[in-house]
XYZ file of C-alpha atoms in Angstrom:
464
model
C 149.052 110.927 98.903
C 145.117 110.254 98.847
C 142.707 112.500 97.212
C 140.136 114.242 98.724
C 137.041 112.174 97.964
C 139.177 109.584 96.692
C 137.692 105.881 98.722
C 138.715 103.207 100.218
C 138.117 101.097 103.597
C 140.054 103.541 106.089
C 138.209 107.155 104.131
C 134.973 106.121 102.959
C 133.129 108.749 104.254
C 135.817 111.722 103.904
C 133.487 113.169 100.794
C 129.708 112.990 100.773
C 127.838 113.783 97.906
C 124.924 113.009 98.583
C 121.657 115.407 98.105
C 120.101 114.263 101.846
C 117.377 111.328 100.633
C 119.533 108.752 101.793
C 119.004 109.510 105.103
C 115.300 109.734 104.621
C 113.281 106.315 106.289
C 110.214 105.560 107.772
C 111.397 106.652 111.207
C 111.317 110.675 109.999
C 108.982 110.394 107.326
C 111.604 111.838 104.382
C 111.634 115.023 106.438
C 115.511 114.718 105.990
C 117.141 117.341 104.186
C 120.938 117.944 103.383
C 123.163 119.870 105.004
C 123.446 122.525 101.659
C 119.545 123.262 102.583
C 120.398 124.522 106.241
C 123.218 127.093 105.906
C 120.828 129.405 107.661
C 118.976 129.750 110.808
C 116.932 126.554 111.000
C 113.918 126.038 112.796
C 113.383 122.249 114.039
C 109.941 123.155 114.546
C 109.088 123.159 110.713
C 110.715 119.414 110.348
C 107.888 118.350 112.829
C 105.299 120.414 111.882
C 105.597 118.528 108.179
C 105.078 115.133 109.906
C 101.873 116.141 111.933
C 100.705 117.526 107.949
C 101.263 113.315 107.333
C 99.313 112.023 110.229
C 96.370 114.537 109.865
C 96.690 113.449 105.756
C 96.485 110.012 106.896
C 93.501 110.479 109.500
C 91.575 111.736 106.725
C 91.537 108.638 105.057
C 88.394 107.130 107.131
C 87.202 110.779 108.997
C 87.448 113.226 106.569
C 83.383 113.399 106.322
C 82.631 113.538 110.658
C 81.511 116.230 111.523
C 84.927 116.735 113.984
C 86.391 116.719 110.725
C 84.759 119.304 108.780
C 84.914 121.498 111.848
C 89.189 121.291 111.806
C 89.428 121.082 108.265
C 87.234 124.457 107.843
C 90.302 126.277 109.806
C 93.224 123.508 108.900
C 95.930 125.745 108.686
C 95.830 127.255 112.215
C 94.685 124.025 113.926
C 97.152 122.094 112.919
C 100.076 124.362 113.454
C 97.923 124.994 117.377
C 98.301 121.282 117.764
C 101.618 121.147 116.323
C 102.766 124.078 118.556
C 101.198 121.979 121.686
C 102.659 118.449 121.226
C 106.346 120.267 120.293
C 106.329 122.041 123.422
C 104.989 119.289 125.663
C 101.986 121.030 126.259
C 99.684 118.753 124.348
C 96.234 117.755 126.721
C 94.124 115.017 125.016
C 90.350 116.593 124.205
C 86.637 115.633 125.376
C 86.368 111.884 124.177
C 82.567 110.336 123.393
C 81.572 107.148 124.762
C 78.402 104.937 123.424
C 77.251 101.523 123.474
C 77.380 99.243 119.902
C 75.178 96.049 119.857
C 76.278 94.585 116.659
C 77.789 91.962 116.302
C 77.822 92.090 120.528
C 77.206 94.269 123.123
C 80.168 96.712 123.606
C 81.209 100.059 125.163
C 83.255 102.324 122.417
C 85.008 105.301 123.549
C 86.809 107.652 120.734
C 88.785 110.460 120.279
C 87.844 113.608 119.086
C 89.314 114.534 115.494
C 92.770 116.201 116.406
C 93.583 113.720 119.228
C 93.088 111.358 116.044
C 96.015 113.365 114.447
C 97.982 112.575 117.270
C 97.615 108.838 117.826
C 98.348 108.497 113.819
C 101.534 110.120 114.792
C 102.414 107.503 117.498
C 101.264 104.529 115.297
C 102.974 105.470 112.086
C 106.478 105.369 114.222
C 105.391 102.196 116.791
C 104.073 100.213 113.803
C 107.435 100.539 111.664
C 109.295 100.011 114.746
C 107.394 96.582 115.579
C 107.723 95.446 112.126
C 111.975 96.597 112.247
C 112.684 94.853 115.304
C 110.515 91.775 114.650
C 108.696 92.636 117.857
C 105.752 90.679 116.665
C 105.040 87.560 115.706
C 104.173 85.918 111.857
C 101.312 84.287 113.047
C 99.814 87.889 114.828
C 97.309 88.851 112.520
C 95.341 92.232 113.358
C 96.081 96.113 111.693
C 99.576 94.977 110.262
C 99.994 95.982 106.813
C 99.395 92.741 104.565
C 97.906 90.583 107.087
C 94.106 91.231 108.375
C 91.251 89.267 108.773
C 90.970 86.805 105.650
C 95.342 86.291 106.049
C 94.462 84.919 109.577
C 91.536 82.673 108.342
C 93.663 81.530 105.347
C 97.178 80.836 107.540
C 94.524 78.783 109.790
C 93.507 76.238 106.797
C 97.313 76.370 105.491
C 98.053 75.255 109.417
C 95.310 71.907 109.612
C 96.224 71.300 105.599
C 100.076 70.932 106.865
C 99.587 69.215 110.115
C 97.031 66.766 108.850
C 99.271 65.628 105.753
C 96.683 66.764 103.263
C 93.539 65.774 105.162
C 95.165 62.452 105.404
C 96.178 61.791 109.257
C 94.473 63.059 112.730
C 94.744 66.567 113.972
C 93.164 69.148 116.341
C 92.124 72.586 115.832
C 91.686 74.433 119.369
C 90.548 77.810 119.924
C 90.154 80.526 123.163
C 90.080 84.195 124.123
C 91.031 86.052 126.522
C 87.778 87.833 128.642
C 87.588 91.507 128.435
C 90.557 91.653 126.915
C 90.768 95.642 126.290
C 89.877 96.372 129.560
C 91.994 94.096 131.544
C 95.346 95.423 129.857
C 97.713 96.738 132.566
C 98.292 100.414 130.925
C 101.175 100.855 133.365
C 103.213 97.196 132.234
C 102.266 98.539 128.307
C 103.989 101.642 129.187
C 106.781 100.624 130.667
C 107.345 97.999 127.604
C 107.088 99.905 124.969
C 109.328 102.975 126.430
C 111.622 100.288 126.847
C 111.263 99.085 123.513
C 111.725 102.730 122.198
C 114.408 104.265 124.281
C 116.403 101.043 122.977
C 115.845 100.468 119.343
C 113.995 103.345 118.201
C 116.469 105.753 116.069
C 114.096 108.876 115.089
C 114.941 112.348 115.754
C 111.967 112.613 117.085
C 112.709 110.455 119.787
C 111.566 112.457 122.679
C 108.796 113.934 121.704
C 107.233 110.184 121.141
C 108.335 108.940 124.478
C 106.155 112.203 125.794
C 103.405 111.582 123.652
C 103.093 107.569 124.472
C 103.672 108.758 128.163
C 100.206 111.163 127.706
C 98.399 108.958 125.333
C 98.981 105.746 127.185
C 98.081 106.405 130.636
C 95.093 108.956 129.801
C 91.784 108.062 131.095
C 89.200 109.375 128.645
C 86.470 108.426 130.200
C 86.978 110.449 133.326
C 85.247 113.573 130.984
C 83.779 111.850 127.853
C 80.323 112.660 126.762
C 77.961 109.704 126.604
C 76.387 110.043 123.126
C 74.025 106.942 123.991
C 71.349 107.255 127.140
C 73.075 106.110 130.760
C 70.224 102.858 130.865
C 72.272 101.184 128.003
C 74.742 100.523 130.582
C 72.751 98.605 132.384
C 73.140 95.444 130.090
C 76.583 95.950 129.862
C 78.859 93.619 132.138
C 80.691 95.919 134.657
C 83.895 93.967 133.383
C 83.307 95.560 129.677
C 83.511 99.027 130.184
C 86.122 102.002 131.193
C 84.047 103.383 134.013
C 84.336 100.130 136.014
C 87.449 99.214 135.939
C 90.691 100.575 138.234
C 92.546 103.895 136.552
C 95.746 101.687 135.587
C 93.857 99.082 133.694
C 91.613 99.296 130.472
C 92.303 100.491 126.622
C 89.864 102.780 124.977
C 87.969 100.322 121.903
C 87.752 103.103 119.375
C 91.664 104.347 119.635
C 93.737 103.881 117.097
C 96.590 102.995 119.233
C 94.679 100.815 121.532
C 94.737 98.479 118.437
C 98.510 98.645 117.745
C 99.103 98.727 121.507
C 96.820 95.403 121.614
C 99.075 93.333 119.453
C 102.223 94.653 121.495
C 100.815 93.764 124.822
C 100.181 89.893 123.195
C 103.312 89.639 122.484
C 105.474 88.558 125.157
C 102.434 85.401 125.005
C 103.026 84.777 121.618
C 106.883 83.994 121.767
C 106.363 81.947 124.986
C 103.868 79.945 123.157
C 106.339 78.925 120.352
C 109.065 78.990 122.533
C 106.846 75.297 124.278
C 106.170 74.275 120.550
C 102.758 76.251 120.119
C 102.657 78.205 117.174
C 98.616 79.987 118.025
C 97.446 82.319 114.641
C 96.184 85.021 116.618
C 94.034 88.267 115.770
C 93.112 90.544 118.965
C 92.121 88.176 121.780
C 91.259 85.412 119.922
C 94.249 82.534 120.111
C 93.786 79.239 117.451
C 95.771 76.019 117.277
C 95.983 73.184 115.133
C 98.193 70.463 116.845
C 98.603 66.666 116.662
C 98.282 65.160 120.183
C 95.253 66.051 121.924
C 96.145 65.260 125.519
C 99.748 66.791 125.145
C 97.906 69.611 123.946
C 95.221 69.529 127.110
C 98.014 69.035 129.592
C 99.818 72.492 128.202
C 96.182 74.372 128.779
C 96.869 75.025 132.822
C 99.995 76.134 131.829
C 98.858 78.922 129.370
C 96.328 79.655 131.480
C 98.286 80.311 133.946
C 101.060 82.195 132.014
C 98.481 84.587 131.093
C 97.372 85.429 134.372
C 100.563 85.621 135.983
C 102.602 87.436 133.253
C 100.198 89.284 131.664
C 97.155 89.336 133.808
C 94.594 88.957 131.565
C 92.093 85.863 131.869
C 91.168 82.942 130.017
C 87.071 83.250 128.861
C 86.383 79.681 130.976
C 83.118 79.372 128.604
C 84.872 80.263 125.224
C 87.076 77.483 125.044
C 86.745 74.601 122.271
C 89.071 71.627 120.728
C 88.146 69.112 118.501
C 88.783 67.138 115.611
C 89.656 69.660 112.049
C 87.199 66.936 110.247
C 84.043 68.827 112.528
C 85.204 72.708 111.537
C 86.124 75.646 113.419
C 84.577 79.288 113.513
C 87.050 82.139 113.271
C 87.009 85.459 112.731
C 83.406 85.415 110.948
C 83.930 82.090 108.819
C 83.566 78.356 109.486
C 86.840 76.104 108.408
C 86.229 72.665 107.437
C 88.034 69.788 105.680
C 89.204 71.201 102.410
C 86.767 74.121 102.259
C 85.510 77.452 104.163
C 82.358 78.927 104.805
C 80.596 82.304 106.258
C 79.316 81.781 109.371
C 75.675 81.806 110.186
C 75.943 85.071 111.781
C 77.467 87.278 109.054
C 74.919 85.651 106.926
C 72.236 86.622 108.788
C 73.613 89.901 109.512
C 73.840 90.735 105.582
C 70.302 90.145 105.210
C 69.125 91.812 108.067
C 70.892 94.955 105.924
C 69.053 94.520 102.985
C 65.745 93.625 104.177
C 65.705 97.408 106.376
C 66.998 98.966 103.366
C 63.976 97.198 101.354
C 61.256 97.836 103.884
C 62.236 101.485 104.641
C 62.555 102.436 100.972
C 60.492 100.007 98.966
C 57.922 102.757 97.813
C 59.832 105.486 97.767
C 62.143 106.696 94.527
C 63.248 109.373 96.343
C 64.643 107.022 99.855
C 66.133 104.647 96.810
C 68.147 107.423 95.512
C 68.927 108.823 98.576
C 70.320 105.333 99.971
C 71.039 103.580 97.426
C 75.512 103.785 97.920
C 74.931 103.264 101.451
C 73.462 100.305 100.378
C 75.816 98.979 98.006
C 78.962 99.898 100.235
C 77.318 97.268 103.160
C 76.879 95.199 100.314
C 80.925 95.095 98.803
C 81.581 95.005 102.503
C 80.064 91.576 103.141
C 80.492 90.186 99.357
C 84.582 91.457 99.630
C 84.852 89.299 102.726
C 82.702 86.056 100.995
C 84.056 86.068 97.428
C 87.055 84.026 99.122
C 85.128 81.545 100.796
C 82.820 78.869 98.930
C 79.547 80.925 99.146
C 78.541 81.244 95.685
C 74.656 80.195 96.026
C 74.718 82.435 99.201
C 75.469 85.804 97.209
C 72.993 84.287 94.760
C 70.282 84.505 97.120
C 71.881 88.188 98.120
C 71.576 89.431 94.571
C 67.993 87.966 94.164
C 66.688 89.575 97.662
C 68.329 92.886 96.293
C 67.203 92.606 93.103
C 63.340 92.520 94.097
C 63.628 96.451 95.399
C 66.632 97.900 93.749
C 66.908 96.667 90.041
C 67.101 99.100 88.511
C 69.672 100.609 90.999
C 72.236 98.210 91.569
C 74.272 95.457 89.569
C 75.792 93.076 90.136
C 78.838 91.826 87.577
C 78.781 87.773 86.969
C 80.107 86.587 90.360
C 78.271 88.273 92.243
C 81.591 89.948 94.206
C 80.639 93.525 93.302
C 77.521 95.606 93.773
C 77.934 99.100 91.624
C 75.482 101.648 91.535
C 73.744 102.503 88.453
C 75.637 105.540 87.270
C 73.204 107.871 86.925
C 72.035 107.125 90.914
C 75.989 108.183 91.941
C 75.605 111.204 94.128
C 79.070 112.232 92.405
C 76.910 112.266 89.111
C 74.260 113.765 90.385
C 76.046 116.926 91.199
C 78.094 116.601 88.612
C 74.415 117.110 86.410
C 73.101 119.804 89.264
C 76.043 121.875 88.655
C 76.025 121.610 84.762
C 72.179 122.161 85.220
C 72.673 125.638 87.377
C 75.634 127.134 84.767
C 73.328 126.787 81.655
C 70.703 128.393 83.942
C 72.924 130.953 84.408
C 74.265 131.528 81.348
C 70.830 132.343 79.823
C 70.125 134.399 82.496
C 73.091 136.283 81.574
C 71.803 136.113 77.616
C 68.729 137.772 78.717
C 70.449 140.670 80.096
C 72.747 140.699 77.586
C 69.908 141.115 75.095
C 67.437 143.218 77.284
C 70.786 146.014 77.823
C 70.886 146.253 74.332
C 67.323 146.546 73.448
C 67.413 149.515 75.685
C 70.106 150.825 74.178
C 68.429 151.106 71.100
């Protein structure tokens, strides 16, 4: 007779010792516990309520000092359990959005959440993200928000591509590059629904299954610019093309650029393209609505175009820029993503460059003879500046954050540095606003304290 607990193939699971982690995964965000803990009355609402506490820790991150922020975080407890309360019972209504108009790097329309529907879309994109990444939804060569990919991974996968197909610089290729026009606001929101509900009812295996098929059911098809407030005058518009914004375009089509899952949602929606594409022999590095190839035969490559083209349009319905499209030889370069590729070497485009210095000559001119602007600025200044030097330290662009230090050294010496390769700009420490209310604060106790000496000493002169 077998033992109770005792294992082999047919009983395996006929004793279970186990405290409850090993059913915690990135689907419930370790909100597993074992059975032991739930002898009880248990309410499933507390389960849920812990992973909204993860998404609001995680919208924090980049918004914790908006003024949206501040406002929830001065009454945290009660807001979050409010929204908590609201999504769990399927009565959750997406806020006021704001909409304004951004001109750098190009003209754009930019509609974002408020704080707490922030909270919310963190929710959806902590589960949709895993899921992508589980089910191998997206492609390798997809290259936008996925953890360890980004920007520079796309640029570098790009040179790895023309290094392979050219033999080592050593036989003919082509690099070819388009994008897709309006891209946010031509995405079908009703075809991204129905995909990704799809997608979830399938393969996802949360216990929170439900409530995310109701959330990406409110957060998908909402319309926030039927009420958002319009933080920049109406007359920006005006040099906007009608294609590029929200209030434009039919209710079904159009993604919110400023939405966390409008990003996420993006690189789902490309998809489908991508695996056609490799399933004809393309193998495009793509990052949002830009689409790059490096390929051997040029007219093989030409005669595919219509096809794409056409794929697009009919499948996806989403258009080919006709002005934004460009093949030649790898020997003459390419621009992606902010940098120039060329044989054996990369540089920052013209733009960035010239939008770096455009930085530091306002910071310059607007506090040049003023101490007090320097101080006030001066970690503004030298985030912009690790922004811009982060992104060129992997290109070959050493005399160009030469010519940065130099320009930056002629007003603020004596509050920046630089270290030897000019990849980090570090404030002086005694210019850190940390410090300086570090020294404030140190400076108001001693006050303080002698104040309370004086009392001290005046009580007990009077007491004699």
């Amino acid at each position: 007779m077998q033992k109770t607990g005792e294992y082999n193939s047919n009983n395996a699971f006929i004793y279970n010792g186990n405290t409850g982690n090993v059913n915690n995964n990135k689907y419930n965000t370790n909100a597993v516990r074992p059975v032991s803990e739930f002898q009880g009355n248990v309410d499933p609402f507390a389960s849920f309520y812990k992973s909204m506490r993860a998404a609001y820790r995680l919208c924090l991150k980049n918004k914790a000092h908006t003024a949206n922020a501040i406002r929830f975080w001065l009454d945290e407890e009660s807001e979050l359990v409010a929204l908590a309360r609201e999504v769990f019972n399927c009565e959750y209504v997406p806020r006021q959005s704001i909409a304004f108009i951004v001109t750098k790097p190009c003209l754009r329309e930019v509609v974002a959440a408020d704080f707490r529907d922030r909270i919310v879309q963190h929710y959806i994109v902590m589960r949709l993200e895993a899921l992508f990444e589980e089910c191998g939804t997206l492609d390798d060569n997809m290259f936008s928000c996925r953890v360890g990919k980004g920007n520079l991974a796309a640029i570098q996968a790009l040179q790895q591509q023309i290094f392979h197909q050219s033999k080592g610089y050593t036989t003919d290729c082509y690099v070819a590059k388009f994008d897709l026009q309006s891209f946010f606001m031509s995405i079908d929101k009703r075809r991204l629904y129905d995909e990704l509900v799809a997608l979830v009812a399938k393969r996802y295996e949360g216990w929170d299954k439900d409530t995310l098929l109701y959330l990406i059911r409110v957060v998908t098809l909402h319309n926030p610019q039927d009420n958002a407030v319009r933080k920049t005058p109406l007359c920006d518009w005006a040099d906007l093309p009608r294609s590029k914004s929200l209030y434009n375009v039919d209710w079904f089509l159009g993604l919110a650029i400023g939405n966390l899952t409008s990003q996420s949602d993006a690189n789902f929606y490309n998809a489908p393209a991508m695996r056609w594409m490799r399933s004809v022999g393309l193998a495009p590095v793509n990052y949002v609505d830009d689409f790059a190839f490096v390929v051997r035969d040029k007219a093989s490559f030409l005669t595919a175009m219509p096809y794409i083209r056409n794929y697009f349009a009919a499948e996806r319905g989403l258009t080919m820029h006709p002005r934004k499209f460009y093949l030649q030889h790898y020997s003459k370069g390419i621009k992606f993503l902010g940098a120039v590729i060329k044989y054996n070497r990369v540089y920052t485009n013209n733009q960035t460059v010239a939008r770096c210095f455009g930085k530091i000559h306002y910071y310059n001119e607007a506090c040049r003879h003023s101490s007090r602007r320097k101080a006030r600025h001066v970690e503004k200044l030298a985030t912009i500046l690790n922004s811009y030097l982060g992104l060129m330290r992997h290109f070959d662009t050493f005399n160009i954050r030469k010519r940065i230090a130099a320009e930056v050294g002629t007003v603020w010496c004596d509050y920046i540095r630089f270290d030897d390769d000019i990849t980090t700009a570090t404030v002086v420490k005694h210019f850190r606003q940390r410090e300086i209310c570090k020294y404030n604060v140190r400076k108001q106790r001693r006050r303080d304290l002698f104040t309370l000496k004086n009392l001290l000493n005046d009580g007990n002169t009077a007491a004699n």
